[in-house]
């Protein structure tokens, strides 16, 4: 097993128009992304086979990508379908072909898988309740100067919220919360048992009646976190973050804020977008600072019993780094108590 066996978002579907090419990066790999004449996405290594020009600087005409240097033309599956200097003598061959990667389009995201074999048994993460009746999704994209593991740990970390997001997300008040944490099948799930409303300013939008809260935080290998709050029958809020490794210290995060507030869905949208982005901006700053210190002093972390969520996320990521399948790790369960 390898991190390259998984699917990574390279663009939102709406961002890739007909006859357009996008330059993207995943795990240090440069990619040119375009649609063929049938609208199907093609993802190629961003390098012309001829003299290594960057294909994403070229143009797309009728679903074919033309290199900006000498005009070689690439069709679906990356085959060279024309070489202008050869004119009528040009013959298409199976071997004259740019390097392509497998791709798919699900939930209005375009995914790529960098597996060298060109196949994978993994599936893209299914975005919960996306486009279901009664549900609304706001999509945000943000760049973090940190790695995927530290990003996902931040997204499912309660104790930082009172320090990094005071007033917006949570106020410090030393509330005792029991947490059941489980590591199973390459995932970690934390279920919070007796949480009551403590959402600062944000609670006006999230939980106006101050009702009881069901809350869980989940991590799915290798790069997805899912935070779910249920405040009542018509108050359900899910934050799904897909963390795309650009480089070892750079992550692009696609965040779906998906919610069901009944008749308030449309009215709530601008508030949720603004507050969501404000919270993410604070995390971007905290995570950039963390990486700055890691680069100077390394990442020798210390843990409390409350860090079990992080420790188990890291145990999964370490297995992947070793090329092992984290699903084979033994199932673990632990109850812990947090003061927040
Ligand atoms: S480098 Fe692309 S056609 Fe020459
Ligand atoms: Fe945060």
mmCIF file of C-alpha atoms and ligand atoms in Angstrom:
data_model
loop_
_atom_site.group_PDB
_atom_site.id
_atom_site.type_symbol
_atom_site.label_atom_id
_atom_site.label_comp_id
_atom_site.label_asym_id
_atom_site.label_seq_id
_atom_site.Cartn_x
_atom_site.Cartn_y
_atom_site.Cartn_z
ATOM 1 C CA UNK A 1 0.000 0.000 0.000
ATOM 2 C CA UNK A 2 1.150 3.495 -0.835
ATOM 3 C CA UNK A 3 -0.228 7.016 -0.410
ATOM 4 C CA UNK A 4 -0.238 7.132 -4.208
ATOM 5 C CA UNK A 5 -3.001 4.474 -4.255
ATOM 6 C CA UNK A 6 -5.525 7.045 -2.967
ATOM 7 C CA UNK A 7 -7.595 9.709 -4.713
ATOM 8 C CA UNK A 8 -6.778 13.409 -4.338
ATOM 9 C CA UNK A 9 -8.865 16.394 -5.396
ATOM 10 C CA UNK A 10 -7.171 18.400 -8.169
ATOM 11 C CA UNK A 11 -10.006 20.829 -8.886
ATOM 12 C CA UNK A 12 -13.661 21.532 -8.428
ATOM 13 C CA UNK A 13 -15.600 20.437 -11.522
ATOM 14 C CA UNK A 14 -16.865 23.969 -12.107
ATOM 15 C CA UNK A 15 -13.284 25.271 -12.309
ATOM 16 C CA UNK A 16 -12.394 23.164 -15.363
ATOM 17 C CA UNK A 17 -14.230 24.577 -18.354
ATOM 18 C CA UNK A 18 -14.252 23.216 -21.869
ATOM 19 C CA UNK A 19 -11.080 24.150 -23.807
ATOM 20 C CA UNK A 20 -9.202 25.144 -20.650
ATOM 21 C CA UNK A 21 -6.103 23.658 -19.058
ATOM 22 C CA UNK A 22 -5.267 23.895 -15.352
ATOM 23 C CA UNK A 23 -1.804 23.590 -13.777
ATOM 24 C CA UNK A 24 -1.949 21.568 -10.579
ATOM 25 C CA UNK A 25 0.393 19.879 -8.119
ATOM 26 C CA UNK A 26 -0.124 16.771 -5.995
ATOM 27 C CA UNK A 27 2.685 15.210 -3.929
ATOM 28 C CA UNK A 28 5.257 17.257 -5.819
ATOM 29 C CA UNK A 29 4.005 15.959 -9.169
ATOM 30 C CA UNK A 30 3.190 18.655 -11.734
ATOM 31 C CA UNK A 31 -0.075 18.038 -13.554
ATOM 32 C CA UNK A 32 -1.900 19.471 -16.567
ATOM 33 C CA UNK A 33 -5.660 18.922 -16.334
ATOM 34 C CA UNK A 34 -8.127 19.377 -19.208
ATOM 35 C CA UNK A 35 -11.309 17.919 -20.715
ATOM 36 C CA UNK A 36 -11.315 15.845 -23.909
ATOM 37 C CA UNK A 37 -13.890 16.396 -26.683
ATOM 38 C CA UNK A 38 -16.462 14.386 -24.681
ATOM 39 C CA UNK A 39 -15.912 16.443 -21.540
ATOM 40 C CA UNK A 40 -14.039 13.614 -19.819
ATOM 41 C CA UNK A 41 -11.141 14.791 -17.670
ATOM 42 C CA UNK A 42 -7.561 14.015 -18.715
ATOM 43 C CA UNK A 43 -4.727 14.420 -16.203
ATOM 44 C CA UNK A 44 -1.214 14.400 -17.648
ATOM 45 C CA UNK A 45 2.201 14.949 -16.217
ATOM 46 C CA UNK A 46 2.840 18.616 -16.964
ATOM 47 C CA UNK A 47 5.737 17.901 -19.340
ATOM 48 C CA UNK A 48 5.837 17.629 -23.083
ATOM 49 C CA UNK A 49 7.449 14.427 -24.408
ATOM 50 C CA UNK A 50 9.229 16.429 -27.096
ATOM 51 C CA UNK A 51 11.437 19.002 -25.312
ATOM 52 C CA UNK A 52 9.880 19.187 -21.841
ATOM 53 C CA UNK A 53 7.809 22.347 -22.103
ATOM 54 C CA UNK A 54 5.064 22.738 -19.516
ATOM 55 C CA UNK A 55 1.827 21.586 -21.155
ATOM 56 C CA UNK A 56 -0.365 23.606 -18.788
ATOM 57 C CA UNK A 57 0.981 26.733 -20.573
ATOM 58 C CA UNK A 58 -0.496 25.443 -23.822
ATOM 59 C CA UNK A 59 -4.052 25.683 -25.068
ATOM 60 C CA UNK A 60 -6.945 23.280 -25.523
ATOM 61 C CA UNK A 61 -8.796 23.175 -28.837
ATOM 62 C CA UNK A 62 -11.740 20.788 -29.392
ATOM 63 C CA UNK A 63 -10.630 18.714 -26.418
ATOM 64 C CA UNK A 64 -6.978 18.381 -27.475
ATOM 65 C CA UNK A 65 -4.045 19.948 -25.669
ATOM 66 C CA UNK A 66 -1.438 21.774 -27.734
ATOM 67 C CA UNK A 67 2.091 22.230 -26.389
ATOM 68 C CA UNK A 68 3.108 25.907 -26.254
ATOM 69 C CA UNK A 69 6.646 25.247 -27.583
ATOM 70 C CA UNK A 70 6.453 23.382 -30.946
ATOM 71 C CA UNK A 71 2.758 22.620 -31.037
ATOM 72 C CA UNK A 72 2.620 18.860 -30.491
ATOM 73 C CA UNK A 73 -1.035 17.969 -29.871
ATOM 74 C CA UNK A 74 -2.180 15.542 -27.169
ATOM 75 C CA UNK A 75 -5.558 13.796 -27.202
ATOM 76 C CA UNK A 76 -7.384 11.679 -24.641
ATOM 77 C CA UNK A 77 -5.192 9.175 -22.824
ATOM 78 C CA UNK A 78 -2.257 11.460 -23.591
ATOM 79 C CA UNK A 79 -1.550 10.163 -27.106
ATOM 80 C CA UNK A 80 0.262 12.540 -29.437
ATOM 81 C CA UNK A 81 -2.282 13.046 -32.223
ATOM 82 C CA UNK A 82 -0.429 15.666 -34.308
ATOM 83 C CA UNK A 83 3.112 16.998 -34.770
ATOM 84 C CA UNK A 84 2.925 20.187 -36.870
ATOM 85 C CA UNK A 85 6.481 19.924 -38.250
ATOM 86 C CA UNK A 86 5.756 16.406 -39.601
ATOM 87 C CA UNK A 87 2.663 17.589 -41.464
ATOM 88 C CA UNK A 88 0.959 14.797 -43.418
ATOM 89 C CA UNK A 89 3.775 12.383 -42.632
ATOM 90 C CA UNK A 90 2.668 12.236 -39.005
ATOM 91 C CA UNK A 91 1.678 8.802 -37.789
ATOM 92 C CA UNK A 92 0.143 8.172 -34.391
ATOM 93 C CA UNK A 93 1.929 5.449 -32.435
ATOM 94 C CA UNK A 94 1.080 3.732 -29.180
ATOM 95 C CA UNK A 95 4.373 4.745 -27.609
ATOM 96 C CA UNK A 96 4.401 8.460 -28.478
ATOM 97 C CA UNK A 97 2.301 9.402 -25.497
ATOM 98 C CA UNK A 98 2.467 11.773 -22.531
ATOM 99 C CA UNK A 99 2.335 10.308 -19.031
ATOM 100 C CA UNK A 100 -1.297 10.203 -17.833
ATOM 101 C CA UNK A 101 -2.886 9.429 -14.487
ATOM 102 C CA UNK A 102 -6.248 7.876 -13.689
ATOM 103 C CA UNK A 103 -8.924 10.405 -12.838
ATOM 104 C CA UNK A 104 -12.598 10.546 -11.923
ATOM 105 C CA UNK A 105 -15.240 13.132 -11.190
ATOM 106 C CA UNK A 106 -17.471 12.657 -8.133
ATOM 107 C CA UNK A 107 -19.574 15.106 -6.086
ATOM 108 C CA UNK A 108 -18.379 17.951 -8.348
ATOM 109 C CA UNK A 109 -14.746 17.280 -7.462
ATOM 110 C CA UNK A 110 -12.127 16.120 -9.973
ATOM 111 C CA UNK A 111 -9.843 13.494 -8.460
ATOM 112 C CA UNK A 112 -6.510 12.073 -9.539
ATOM 113 C CA UNK A 113 -4.728 8.927 -8.414
ATOM 114 C CA UNK A 114 -0.961 8.877 -8.952
ATOM 115 C CA UNK A 115 -0.556 5.077 -8.719
ATOM 116 C CA UNK A 116 2.151 4.134 -11.204
ATOM 117 C CA UNK A 117 0.300 0.910 -12.008
ATOM 118 C CA UNK A 118 -2.583 2.991 -13.396
ATOM 119 C CA UNK A 119 -5.124 1.185 -11.210
ATOM 120 C CA UNK A 120 -6.291 1.321 -7.612
ATOM 121 C CA UNK A 121 -8.770 -0.481 -5.395
ATOM 122 C CA UNK A 122 -9.452 2.660 -3.360
ATOM 123 C CA UNK A 123 -12.482 4.899 -3.896
ATOM 124 C CA UNK A 124 -12.792 8.681 -3.475
ATOM 125 C CA UNK A 125 -14.316 9.766 -0.159
ATOM 126 C CA UNK A 126 -18.101 10.077 -0.425
ATOM 127 C CA UNK A 127 -19.108 13.600 0.595
ATOM 128 C CA UNK A 128 -21.942 13.188 3.102
ATOM 129 C CA UNK A 129 -25.360 14.557 2.069
ATOM 130 C CA UNK A 130 -23.857 16.430 -0.879
ATOM 131 C CA UNK A 131 -26.694 17.815 -3.031
ATOM 132 C CA UNK A 132 -29.304 15.851 -1.070
ATOM 133 C CA UNK A 133 -32.721 17.432 -0.660
ATOM 134 C CA UNK A 134 -32.797 19.761 2.342
ATOM 135 C CA UNK A 135 -29.008 20.060 2.499
ATOM 136 C CA UNK A 136 -26.726 22.869 1.413
ATOM 137 C CA UNK A 137 -22.967 22.840 0.874
ATOM 138 C CA UNK A 138 -20.536 25.745 0.943
ATOM 139 C CA UNK A 139 -17.126 24.936 -0.506
ATOM 140 C CA UNK A 140 -13.922 26.678 0.605
ATOM 141 C CA UNK A 141 -10.367 26.142 -0.653
ATOM 142 C CA UNK A 142 -7.362 27.171 1.417
ATOM 143 C CA UNK A 143 -3.606 26.788 1.322
ATOM 144 C CA UNK A 144 -1.825 25.678 4.508
ATOM 145 C CA UNK A 145 1.938 25.828 5.098
ATOM 146 C CA UNK A 146 2.018 22.479 6.885
ATOM 147 C CA UNK A 147 1.711 18.774 6.120
ATOM 148 C CA UNK A 148 -1.466 16.698 5.785
ATOM 149 C CA UNK A 149 -1.130 14.974 9.157
ATOM 150 C CA UNK A 150 -0.812 18.200 11.143
ATOM 151 C CA UNK A 151 -3.716 19.703 9.177
ATOM 152 C CA UNK A 152 -6.117 16.812 9.837
ATOM 153 C CA UNK A 153 -5.051 16.708 13.473
ATOM 154 C CA UNK A 154 -5.937 20.385 13.775
ATOM 155 C CA UNK A 155 -9.326 19.868 12.145
ATOM 156 C CA UNK A 156 -10.343 17.234 14.716
ATOM 157 C CA UNK A 157 -8.718 18.845 17.747
ATOM 158 C CA UNK A 158 -11.049 20.372 20.335
ATOM 159 C CA UNK A 159 -8.529 21.714 22.894
ATOM 160 C CA UNK A 160 -7.038 24.271 20.464
ATOM 161 C CA UNK A 161 -10.399 25.857 19.694
ATOM 162 C CA UNK A 162 -10.634 27.848 22.912
ATOM 163 C CA UNK A 163 -7.182 29.351 22.309
ATOM 164 C CA UNK A 164 -7.100 29.794 18.524
ATOM 165 C CA UNK A 165 -10.786 30.624 17.983
ATOM 166 C CA UNK A 166 -12.000 32.249 21.234
ATOM 167 C CA UNK A 167 -15.329 33.952 20.855
ATOM 168 C CA UNK A 168 -15.932 32.666 17.334
ATOM 169 C CA UNK A 169 -16.027 28.956 17.868
ATOM 170 C CA UNK A 170 -15.660 28.112 21.531
ATOM 171 C CA UNK A 171 -15.195 29.977 24.791
ATOM 172 C CA UNK A 172 -12.920 28.614 27.524
ATOM 173 C CA UNK A 173 -15.043 27.483 30.451
ATOM 174 C CA UNK A 174 -13.440 24.263 31.716
ATOM 175 C CA UNK A 175 -16.293 22.000 30.783
ATOM 176 C CA UNK A 176 -15.630 18.277 31.303
ATOM 177 C CA UNK A 177 -16.352 16.234 28.179
ATOM 178 C CA UNK A 178 -16.094 12.451 27.942
ATOM 179 C CA UNK A 179 -14.789 11.156 24.643
ATOM 180 C CA UNK A 180 -14.927 7.653 23.206
ATOM 181 C CA UNK A 181 -12.084 7.214 20.727
ATOM 182 C CA UNK A 182 -11.801 4.313 18.342
ATOM 183 C CA UNK A 183 -9.179 3.324 15.801
ATOM 184 C CA UNK A 184 -10.577 0.934 13.243
ATOM 185 C CA UNK A 185 -9.940 0.053 9.607
ATOM 186 C CA UNK A 186 -7.621 2.971 8.797
ATOM 187 C CA UNK A 187 -9.908 5.480 10.520
ATOM 188 C CA UNK A 188 -10.135 7.202 13.909
ATOM 189 C CA UNK A 189 -13.455 8.259 15.392
ATOM 190 C CA UNK A 190 -13.976 10.418 18.481
ATOM 191 C CA UNK A 191 -17.513 10.618 19.878
ATOM 192 C CA UNK A 192 -18.166 13.348 22.451
ATOM 193 C CA UNK A 193 -20.656 12.196 25.041
ATOM 194 C CA UNK A 194 -21.885 15.070 27.183
ATOM 195 C CA UNK A 195 -21.130 18.212 25.255
ATOM 196 C CA UNK A 196 -23.378 21.193 25.778
ATOM 197 C CA UNK A 197 -23.488 24.446 23.913
ATOM 198 C CA UNK A 198 -20.205 26.357 24.043
ATOM 199 C CA UNK A 199 -19.872 27.888 20.619
ATOM 200 C CA UNK A 200 -19.394 31.559 21.339
ATOM 201 C CA UNK A 201 -20.629 33.892 18.650
ATOM 202 C CA UNK A 202 -21.026 31.058 16.170
ATOM 203 C CA UNK A 203 -23.674 29.361 18.304
ATOM 204 C CA UNK A 204 -26.236 31.948 17.194
ATOM 205 C CA UNK A 205 -26.077 30.370 13.754
ATOM 206 C CA UNK A 206 -25.338 26.806 14.788
ATOM 207 C CA UNK A 207 -27.511 26.239 17.781
ATOM 208 C CA UNK A 208 -29.851 29.166 18.456
ATOM 209 C CA UNK A 209 -31.954 27.276 21.001
ATOM 210 C CA UNK A 210 -28.934 26.026 22.959
ATOM 211 C CA UNK A 211 -30.101 22.405 22.689
ATOM 212 C CA UNK A 212 -28.116 19.237 23.398
ATOM 213 C CA UNK A 213 -25.303 18.404 20.995
ATOM 214 C CA UNK A 214 -24.248 15.174 19.332
ATOM 215 C CA UNK A 215 -20.714 15.624 18.089
ATOM 216 C CA UNK A 216 -18.177 13.331 16.433
ATOM 217 C CA UNK A 217 -14.781 13.893 14.821
ATOM 218 C CA UNK A 218 -13.441 11.384 12.304
ATOM 219 C CA UNK A 219 -10.262 10.823 10.343
ATOM 220 C CA UNK A 220 -10.125 8.612 7.254
ATOM 221 C CA UNK A 221 -6.768 7.635 5.838
ATOM 222 C CA UNK A 222 -4.847 9.172 4.309
ATOM 223 C CA UNK A 223 -6.200 12.739 4.209
ATOM 224 C CA UNK A 224 -9.844 13.314 5.148
ATOM 225 C CA UNK A 225 -11.400 14.656 8.327
ATOM 226 C CA UNK A 226 -15.085 14.872 9.077
ATOM 227 C CA UNK A 227 -16.598 16.837 11.948
ATOM 228 C CA UNK A 228 -20.288 16.322 12.546
ATOM 229 C CA UNK A 229 -22.644 18.205 14.863
ATOM 230 C CA UNK A 230 -26.304 17.412 15.392
ATOM 231 C CA UNK A 231 -28.128 20.083 17.381
ATOM 232 C CA UNK A 232 -31.634 18.768 16.799
ATOM 233 C CA UNK A 233 -33.917 17.441 14.056
ATOM 234 C CA UNK A 234 -33.391 20.395 11.693
ATOM 235 C CA UNK A 235 -29.918 21.424 12.806
ATOM 236 C CA UNK A 236 -27.205 19.246 11.354
ATOM 237 C CA UNK A 237 -23.756 20.513 10.410
ATOM 238 C CA UNK A 238 -20.868 18.595 8.808
ATOM 239 C CA UNK A 239 -17.398 19.899 8.023
ATOM 240 C CA UNK A 240 -15.461 17.630 5.652
ATOM 241 C CA UNK A 241 -11.871 18.544 4.825
ATOM 242 C CA UNK A 242 -9.933 16.871 2.053
ATOM 243 C CA UNK A 243 -6.244 17.629 2.549
ATOM 244 C CA UNK A 244 -4.213 17.486 -0.637
ATOM 245 C CA UNK A 245 -0.446 17.146 -0.178
ATOM 246 C CA UNK A 246 1.196 19.582 -2.604
ATOM 247 C CA UNK A 247 4.631 19.126 -1.036
ATOM 248 C CA UNK A 248 5.795 17.801 2.348
ATOM 249 C CA UNK A 249 5.150 21.178 3.968
ATOM 250 C CA UNK A 250 2.290 22.464 1.831
ATOM 251 C CA UNK A 251 -1.327 21.299 1.818
ATOM 252 C CA UNK A 252 -4.334 22.493 -0.133
ATOM 253 C CA UNK A 253 -7.537 21.935 1.816
ATOM 254 C CA UNK A 254 -10.947 21.625 0.191
ATOM 255 C CA UNK A 255 -13.526 22.192 2.925
ATOM 256 C CA UNK A 256 -17.193 21.322 2.502
ATOM 257 C CA UNK A 257 -19.479 22.997 5.032
ATOM 258 C CA UNK A 258 -22.618 20.903 4.576
ATOM 259 C CA UNK A 259 -25.687 21.599 6.665
ATOM 260 C CA UNK A 260 -29.399 21.138 7.084
ATOM 261 C CA UNK A 261 -31.066 24.003 8.940
ATOM 262 C CA UNK A 262 -34.497 23.531 7.378
ATOM 263 C CA UNK A 263 -36.030 26.833 6.299
ATOM 264 C CA UNK A 264 -32.899 28.751 7.384
ATOM 265 C CA UNK A 265 -30.595 27.045 4.842
ATOM 266 C CA UNK A 266 -30.330 29.972 2.430
ATOM 267 C CA UNK A 267 -30.294 32.730 5.051
ATOM 268 C CA UNK A 268 -27.553 30.982 7.002
ATOM 269 C CA UNK A 269 -25.237 30.585 3.984
ATOM 270 C CA UNK A 270 -23.392 33.952 4.079
ATOM 271 C CA UNK A 271 -22.927 33.732 7.866
ATOM 272 C CA UNK A 272 -21.573 30.182 7.655
ATOM 273 C CA UNK A 273 -19.236 31.087 4.791
ATOM 274 C CA UNK A 274 -17.849 34.145 6.594
ATOM 275 C CA UNK A 275 -17.462 32.496 9.982
ATOM 276 C CA UNK A 276 -16.077 29.281 8.466
ATOM 277 C CA UNK A 277 -13.422 31.234 6.567
ATOM 278 C CA UNK A 278 -12.569 33.307 9.661
ATOM 279 C CA UNK A 279 -11.962 30.115 11.662
ATOM 280 C CA UNK A 280 -9.865 28.596 8.853
ATOM 281 C CA UNK A 281 -7.765 31.787 8.618
ATOM 282 C CA UNK A 282 -6.897 31.426 12.309
ATOM 283 C CA UNK A 283 -5.909 27.773 11.776
ATOM 284 C CA UNK A 284 -3.791 28.689 8.727
ATOM 285 C CA UNK A 285 -1.821 31.054 10.948
ATOM 286 C CA UNK A 286 -1.432 28.538 13.811
ATOM 287 C CA UNK A 287 -0.361 25.722 11.455
ATOM 288 C CA UNK A 288 2.153 27.909 9.563
ATOM 289 C CA UNK A 289 3.731 28.789 12.884
ATOM 290 C CA UNK A 290 3.818 25.109 13.927
ATOM 291 C CA UNK A 291 5.617 24.142 10.707
ATOM 292 C CA UNK A 292 8.098 27.009 11.119
ATOM 293 C CA UNK A 293 9.101 25.602 14.512
ATOM 294 C CA UNK A 294 9.130 21.998 13.247
ATOM 295 C CA UNK A 295 11.539 23.020 10.479
ATOM 296 C CA UNK A 296 13.898 24.493 13.063
ATOM 297 C CA UNK A 297 13.569 21.982 15.914
ATOM 298 C CA UNK A 298 11.904 18.863 14.442
ATOM 299 C CA UNK A 299 8.586 17.242 15.351
ATOM 300 C CA UNK A 300 9.359 15.445 18.564
ATOM 301 C CA UNK A 301 5.880 15.897 20.111
ATOM 302 C CA UNK A 302 4.758 15.238 23.699
ATOM 303 C CA UNK A 303 1.385 13.673 24.429
ATOM 304 C CA UNK A 304 -1.239 13.695 27.157
ATOM 305 C CA UNK A 305 -3.931 11.015 27.434
ATOM 306 C CA UNK A 306 -6.194 13.424 25.524
ATOM 307 C CA UNK A 307 -3.890 13.243 22.533
ATOM 308 C CA UNK A 308 -4.956 9.674 21.822
ATOM 309 C CA UNK A 309 -6.823 10.911 18.712
ATOM 310 C CA UNK A 310 -3.597 12.413 17.336
ATOM 311 C CA UNK A 311 -1.463 9.447 18.343
ATOM 312 C CA UNK A 312 -3.768 7.057 16.497
ATOM 313 C CA UNK A 313 -3.932 9.298 13.426
ATOM 314 C CA UNK A 314 -0.113 9.328 13.433
ATOM 315 C CA UNK A 315 -0.003 5.531 13.848
ATOM 316 C CA UNK A 316 -2.068 5.184 10.663
ATOM 317 C CA UNK A 317 0.054 7.687 8.729
ATOM 318 C CA UNK A 318 3.254 5.925 9.858
ATOM 319 C CA UNK A 319 1.995 2.591 8.513
ATOM 320 C CA UNK A 320 1.276 4.249 5.169
ATOM 321 C CA UNK A 321 4.769 5.785 5.099
ATOM 322 C CA UNK A 322 6.195 2.294 5.615
ATOM 323 C CA UNK A 323 4.081 0.978 2.730
ATOM 324 C CA UNK A 324 1.937 -1.094 5.139
ATOM 325 C CA UNK A 325 -1.862 -1.291 5.149
ATOM 326 C CA UNK A 326 -3.156 0.581 8.257
ATOM 327 C CA UNK A 327 -6.399 -1.402 8.083
ATOM 328 C CA UNK A 328 -4.408 -4.298 9.521
ATOM 329 C CA UNK A 329 -3.596 -2.382 12.726
ATOM 330 C CA UNK A 330 -5.514 -3.874 15.677
ATOM 331 C CA UNK A 331 -8.760 -2.167 16.585
ATOM 332 C CA UNK A 332 -8.345 0.075 19.633
ATOM 333 C CA UNK A 333 -10.912 1.781 21.896
ATOM 334 C CA UNK A 334 -10.361 4.274 24.675
ATOM 335 C CA UNK A 335 -12.475 6.586 26.801
ATOM 336 C CA UNK A 336 -10.841 9.836 27.866
ATOM 337 C CA UNK A 337 -11.979 13.092 29.468
ATOM 338 C CA UNK A 338 -11.191 16.565 28.198
ATOM 339 C CA UNK A 339 -11.537 19.889 29.952
ATOM 340 C CA UNK A 340 -12.415 22.610 27.480
HETATM 341 S S1 LIG B 1 8.398 20.890 -26.281
HETATM 342 FE FE1 LIG B 1 6.375 20.423 -26.659
HETATM 343 S S2 LIG B 1 6.233 20.406 -28.778
HETATM 344 FE FE2 LIG B 1 8.307 20.784 -28.431
HETATM 345 FE FE1 LIG B 2 -9.205 25.257 14.387
#
